[in-house]
Short mmCIF file of C-alpha atoms and ligand atoms in Angstrom, two decimals:
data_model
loop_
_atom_site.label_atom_id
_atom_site.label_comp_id
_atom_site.label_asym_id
_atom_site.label_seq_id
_atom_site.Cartn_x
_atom_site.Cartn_y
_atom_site.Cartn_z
CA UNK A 1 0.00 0.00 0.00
CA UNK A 2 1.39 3.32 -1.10
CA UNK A 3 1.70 5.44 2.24
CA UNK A 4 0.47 9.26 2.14
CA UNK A 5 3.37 10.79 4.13
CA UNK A 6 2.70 14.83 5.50
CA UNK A 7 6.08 16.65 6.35
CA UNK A 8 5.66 19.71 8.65
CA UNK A 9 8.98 21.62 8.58
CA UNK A 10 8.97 24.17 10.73
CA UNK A 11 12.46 25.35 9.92
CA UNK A 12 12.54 28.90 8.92
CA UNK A 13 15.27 28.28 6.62
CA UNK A 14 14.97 27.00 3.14
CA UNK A 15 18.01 24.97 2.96
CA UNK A 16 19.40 25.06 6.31
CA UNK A 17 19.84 22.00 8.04
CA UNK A 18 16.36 20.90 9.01
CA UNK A 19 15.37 21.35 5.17
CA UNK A 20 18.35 18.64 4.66
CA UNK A 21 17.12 16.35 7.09
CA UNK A 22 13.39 16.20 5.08
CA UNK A 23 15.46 15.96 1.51
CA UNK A 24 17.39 13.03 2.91
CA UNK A 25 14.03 11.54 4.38
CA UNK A 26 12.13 11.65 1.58
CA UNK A 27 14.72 10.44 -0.90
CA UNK A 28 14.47 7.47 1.33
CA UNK A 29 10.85 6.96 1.38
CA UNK A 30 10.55 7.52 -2.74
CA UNK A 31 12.79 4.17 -2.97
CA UNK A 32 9.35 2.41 -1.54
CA UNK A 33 7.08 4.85 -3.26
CA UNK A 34 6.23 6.69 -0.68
CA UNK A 35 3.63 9.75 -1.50
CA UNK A 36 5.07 12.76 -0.17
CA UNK A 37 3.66 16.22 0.31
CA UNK A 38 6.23 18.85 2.18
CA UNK A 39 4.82 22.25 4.18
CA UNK A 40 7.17 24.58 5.45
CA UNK A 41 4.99 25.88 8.33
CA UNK A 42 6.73 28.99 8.68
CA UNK A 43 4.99 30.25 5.15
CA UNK A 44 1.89 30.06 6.06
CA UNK A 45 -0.39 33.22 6.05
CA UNK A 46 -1.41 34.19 9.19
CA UNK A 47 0.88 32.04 11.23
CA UNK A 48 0.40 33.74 14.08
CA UNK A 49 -2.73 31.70 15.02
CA UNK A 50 -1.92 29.80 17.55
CA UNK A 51 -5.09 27.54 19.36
CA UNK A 52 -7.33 30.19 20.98
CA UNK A 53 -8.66 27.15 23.25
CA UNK A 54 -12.20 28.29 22.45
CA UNK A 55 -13.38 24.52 22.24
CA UNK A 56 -15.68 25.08 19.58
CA UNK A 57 -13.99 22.37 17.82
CA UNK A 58 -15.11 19.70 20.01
CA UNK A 59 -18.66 20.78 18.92
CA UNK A 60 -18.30 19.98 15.51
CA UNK A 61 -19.36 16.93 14.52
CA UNK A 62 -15.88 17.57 11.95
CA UNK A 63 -12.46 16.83 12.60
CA UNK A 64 -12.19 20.27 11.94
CA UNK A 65 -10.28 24.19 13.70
CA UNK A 66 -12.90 27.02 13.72
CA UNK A 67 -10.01 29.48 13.41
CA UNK A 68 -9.86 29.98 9.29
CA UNK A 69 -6.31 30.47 8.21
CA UNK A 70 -3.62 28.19 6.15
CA UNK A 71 -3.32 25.96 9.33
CA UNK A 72 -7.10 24.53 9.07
CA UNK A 73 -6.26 23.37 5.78
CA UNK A 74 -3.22 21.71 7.13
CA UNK A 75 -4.95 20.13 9.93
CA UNK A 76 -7.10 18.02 7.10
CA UNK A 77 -4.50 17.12 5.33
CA UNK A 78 -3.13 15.70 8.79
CA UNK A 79 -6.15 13.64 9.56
CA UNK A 80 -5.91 12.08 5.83
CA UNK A 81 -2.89 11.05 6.01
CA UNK A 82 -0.32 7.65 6.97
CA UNK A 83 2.54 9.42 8.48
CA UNK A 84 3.12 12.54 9.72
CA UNK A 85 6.51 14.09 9.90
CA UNK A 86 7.68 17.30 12.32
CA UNK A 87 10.79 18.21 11.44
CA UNK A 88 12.32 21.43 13.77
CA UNK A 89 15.56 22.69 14.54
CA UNK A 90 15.73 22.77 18.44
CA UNK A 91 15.00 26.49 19.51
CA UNK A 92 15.60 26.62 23.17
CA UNK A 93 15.01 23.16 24.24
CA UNK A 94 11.77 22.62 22.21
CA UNK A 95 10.36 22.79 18.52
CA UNK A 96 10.13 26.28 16.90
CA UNK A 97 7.36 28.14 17.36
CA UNK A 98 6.25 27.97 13.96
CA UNK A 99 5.95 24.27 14.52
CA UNK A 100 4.15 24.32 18.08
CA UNK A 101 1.56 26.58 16.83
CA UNK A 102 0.34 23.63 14.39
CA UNK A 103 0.81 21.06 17.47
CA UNK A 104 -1.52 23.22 19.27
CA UNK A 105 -4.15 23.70 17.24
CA UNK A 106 -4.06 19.49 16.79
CA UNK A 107 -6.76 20.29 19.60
CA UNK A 108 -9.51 20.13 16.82
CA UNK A 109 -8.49 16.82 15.90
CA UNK A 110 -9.47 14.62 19.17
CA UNK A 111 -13.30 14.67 20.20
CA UNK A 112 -13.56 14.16 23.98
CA UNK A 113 -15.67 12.41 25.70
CA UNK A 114 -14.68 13.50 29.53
CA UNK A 115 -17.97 11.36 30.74
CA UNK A 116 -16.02 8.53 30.54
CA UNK A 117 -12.40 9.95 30.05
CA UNK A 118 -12.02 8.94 26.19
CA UNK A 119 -11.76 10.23 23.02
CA UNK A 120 -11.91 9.85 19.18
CA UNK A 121 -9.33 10.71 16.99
CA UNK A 122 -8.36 10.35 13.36
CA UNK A 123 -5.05 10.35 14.47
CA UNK A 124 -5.07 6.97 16.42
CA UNK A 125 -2.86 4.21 14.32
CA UNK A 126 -0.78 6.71 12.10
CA UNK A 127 2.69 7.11 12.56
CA UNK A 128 4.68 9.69 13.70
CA UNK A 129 8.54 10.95 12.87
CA UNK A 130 10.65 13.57 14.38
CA UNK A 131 13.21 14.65 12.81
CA UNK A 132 15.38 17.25 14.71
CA UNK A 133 18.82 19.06 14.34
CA UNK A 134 20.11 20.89 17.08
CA UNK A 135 23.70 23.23 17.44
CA UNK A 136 25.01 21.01 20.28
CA UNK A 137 23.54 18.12 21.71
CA UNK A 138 21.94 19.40 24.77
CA UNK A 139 18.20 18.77 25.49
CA UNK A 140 17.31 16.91 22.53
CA UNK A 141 16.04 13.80 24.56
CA UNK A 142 13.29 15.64 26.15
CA UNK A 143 11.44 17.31 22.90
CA UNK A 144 11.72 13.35 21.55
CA UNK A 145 10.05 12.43 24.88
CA UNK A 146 7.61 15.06 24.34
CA UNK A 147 6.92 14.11 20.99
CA UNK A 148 7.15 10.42 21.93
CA UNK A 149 4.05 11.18 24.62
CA UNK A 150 2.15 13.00 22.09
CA UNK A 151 2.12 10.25 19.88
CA UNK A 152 1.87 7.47 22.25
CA UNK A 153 -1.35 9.55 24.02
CA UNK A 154 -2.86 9.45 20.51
CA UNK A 155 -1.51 5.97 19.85
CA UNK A 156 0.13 6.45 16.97
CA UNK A 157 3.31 4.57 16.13
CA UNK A 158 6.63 6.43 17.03
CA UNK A 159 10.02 6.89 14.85
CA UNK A 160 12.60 9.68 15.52
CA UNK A 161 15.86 10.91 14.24
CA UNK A 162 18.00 13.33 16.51
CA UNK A 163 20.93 15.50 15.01
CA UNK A 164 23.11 17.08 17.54
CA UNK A 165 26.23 18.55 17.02
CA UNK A 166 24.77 19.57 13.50
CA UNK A 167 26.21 23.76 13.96
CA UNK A 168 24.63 26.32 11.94
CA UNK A 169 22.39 25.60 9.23
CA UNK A 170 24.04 24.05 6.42
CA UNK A 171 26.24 22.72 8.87
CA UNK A 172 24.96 19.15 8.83
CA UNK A 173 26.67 18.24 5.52
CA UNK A 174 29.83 17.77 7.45
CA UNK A 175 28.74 15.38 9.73
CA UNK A 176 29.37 11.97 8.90
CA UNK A 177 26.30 9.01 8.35
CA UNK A 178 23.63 11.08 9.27
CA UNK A 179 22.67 11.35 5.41
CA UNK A 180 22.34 7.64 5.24
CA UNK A 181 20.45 7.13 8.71
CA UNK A 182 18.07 9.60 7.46
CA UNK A 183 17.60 8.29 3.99
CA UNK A 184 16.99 4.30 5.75
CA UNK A 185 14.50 6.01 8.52
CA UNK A 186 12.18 7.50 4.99
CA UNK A 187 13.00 4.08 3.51
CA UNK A 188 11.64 2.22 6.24
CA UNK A 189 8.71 4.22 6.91
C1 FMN B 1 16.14 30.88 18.09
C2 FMN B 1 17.15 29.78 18.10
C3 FMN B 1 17.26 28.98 19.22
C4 FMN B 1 18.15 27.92 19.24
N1 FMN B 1 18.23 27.15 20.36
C5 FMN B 1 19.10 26.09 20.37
C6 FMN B 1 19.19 25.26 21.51
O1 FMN B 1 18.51 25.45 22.53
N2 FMN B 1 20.08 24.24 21.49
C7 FMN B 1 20.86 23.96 20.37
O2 FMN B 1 21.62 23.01 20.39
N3 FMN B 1 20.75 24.73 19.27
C8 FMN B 1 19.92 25.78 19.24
N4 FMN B 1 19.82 26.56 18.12
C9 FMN B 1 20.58 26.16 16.91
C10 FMN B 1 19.74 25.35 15.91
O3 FMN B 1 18.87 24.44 16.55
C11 FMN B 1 20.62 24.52 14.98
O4 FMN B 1 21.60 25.32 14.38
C12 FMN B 1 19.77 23.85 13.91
O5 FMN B 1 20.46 22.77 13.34
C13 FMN B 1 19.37 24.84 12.81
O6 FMN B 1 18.48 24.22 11.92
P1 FMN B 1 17.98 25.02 10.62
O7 FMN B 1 19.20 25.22 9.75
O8 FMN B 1 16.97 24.14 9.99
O9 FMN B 1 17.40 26.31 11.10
C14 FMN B 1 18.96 27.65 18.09
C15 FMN B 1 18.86 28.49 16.97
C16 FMN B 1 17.98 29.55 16.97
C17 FMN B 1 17.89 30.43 15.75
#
């Protein structure tokens, strides 16, 4: 089965070393035919919407945000697809902001049911991958455990790949076997 796989990359540069990490990736997962679609979150229009926690999503009968910007269109293409990949650069211990603000508004795509303490969720059996590059290799453990929670709360399978040590952007060329580690991880997915 041909696997519909979203990349979020909330790197705010183009080719920096985040945007290397995806092109790696996804060279890897076209050698199994994988169907790839790449947003760079940080173009969006109006990307400073962050979830407003209004709730009115939970009264939609959708899988849908109320909040009408680029990132509602985003969110479907989230809950259509296999595998969903957030790549960041690590920006003081945690994803960039113009990564978060998506995570946030993922709000509008669990239905509660706080009667009896479950929920639905298009997002239950997908898999998720982090990708994430980082100056110096410092703190990268606990945005993969947050990630790893995220997607364990939602039960959703969990693949990562950590970079440290990868400098400024463009940086990451020099390092050695990280290329090939991230072209098997898009492979194998
Ligand atoms: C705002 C900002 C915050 C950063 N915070 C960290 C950090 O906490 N730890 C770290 O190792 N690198 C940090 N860095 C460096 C980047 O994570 C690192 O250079 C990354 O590989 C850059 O990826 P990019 O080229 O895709 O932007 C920071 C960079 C910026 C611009």
């Amino acid at each position: 089965m041909v696997k519909n796989i979203l990349i979020l990359n909330g790197s705010p540069k183009k080719n920096g070393n985040t945007s290397t990490l995806v092109e790696w990736f996804v060279q890897g997962a076209s050698l199994n035919g994988g169907k790839v679609e790449i947003i760079r979150t940080a173009l969006l229009k109006s990307k400073s919407n962050g979830c407003i926690s209004c709730r009115r999503c939970q009264k939609l009968k959708e899988y849908e945000c109320v909040i009408n910007d680029d990132v509602k269109e985003v969110l479907k293409k989230m809950a259509k697809a296999d595998v969903i990949v957030f790549a960041t650069p690590l920006y003081f211990y945690g994803p960039s902001t113009q990564l978060k603000l998506i995570i946030d508004r993922m709000f509008s795509l669990y239905k509660w049911d706080n009667s009896t303490d479950t929920f639905e969720s298009p997002m239950r059996g997908k898999t998720m991958v982090l990708l994430l590059s980082a100056y110096e290799n410092i703190g990268l453990d606990i945005v993969k455990k947050s990630f790893a929670l995220i997607a364990g709360y939602s039960e959703m399978k969990f693949k990562s790949l950590l970079v440290p040590d990868a400098g400024e952007s463009g940086e990451i060329l020099k390092l050695k076997g990280i290329r090939e580690k991230a072209i098997a991880l898009g492979k194998k997915i």
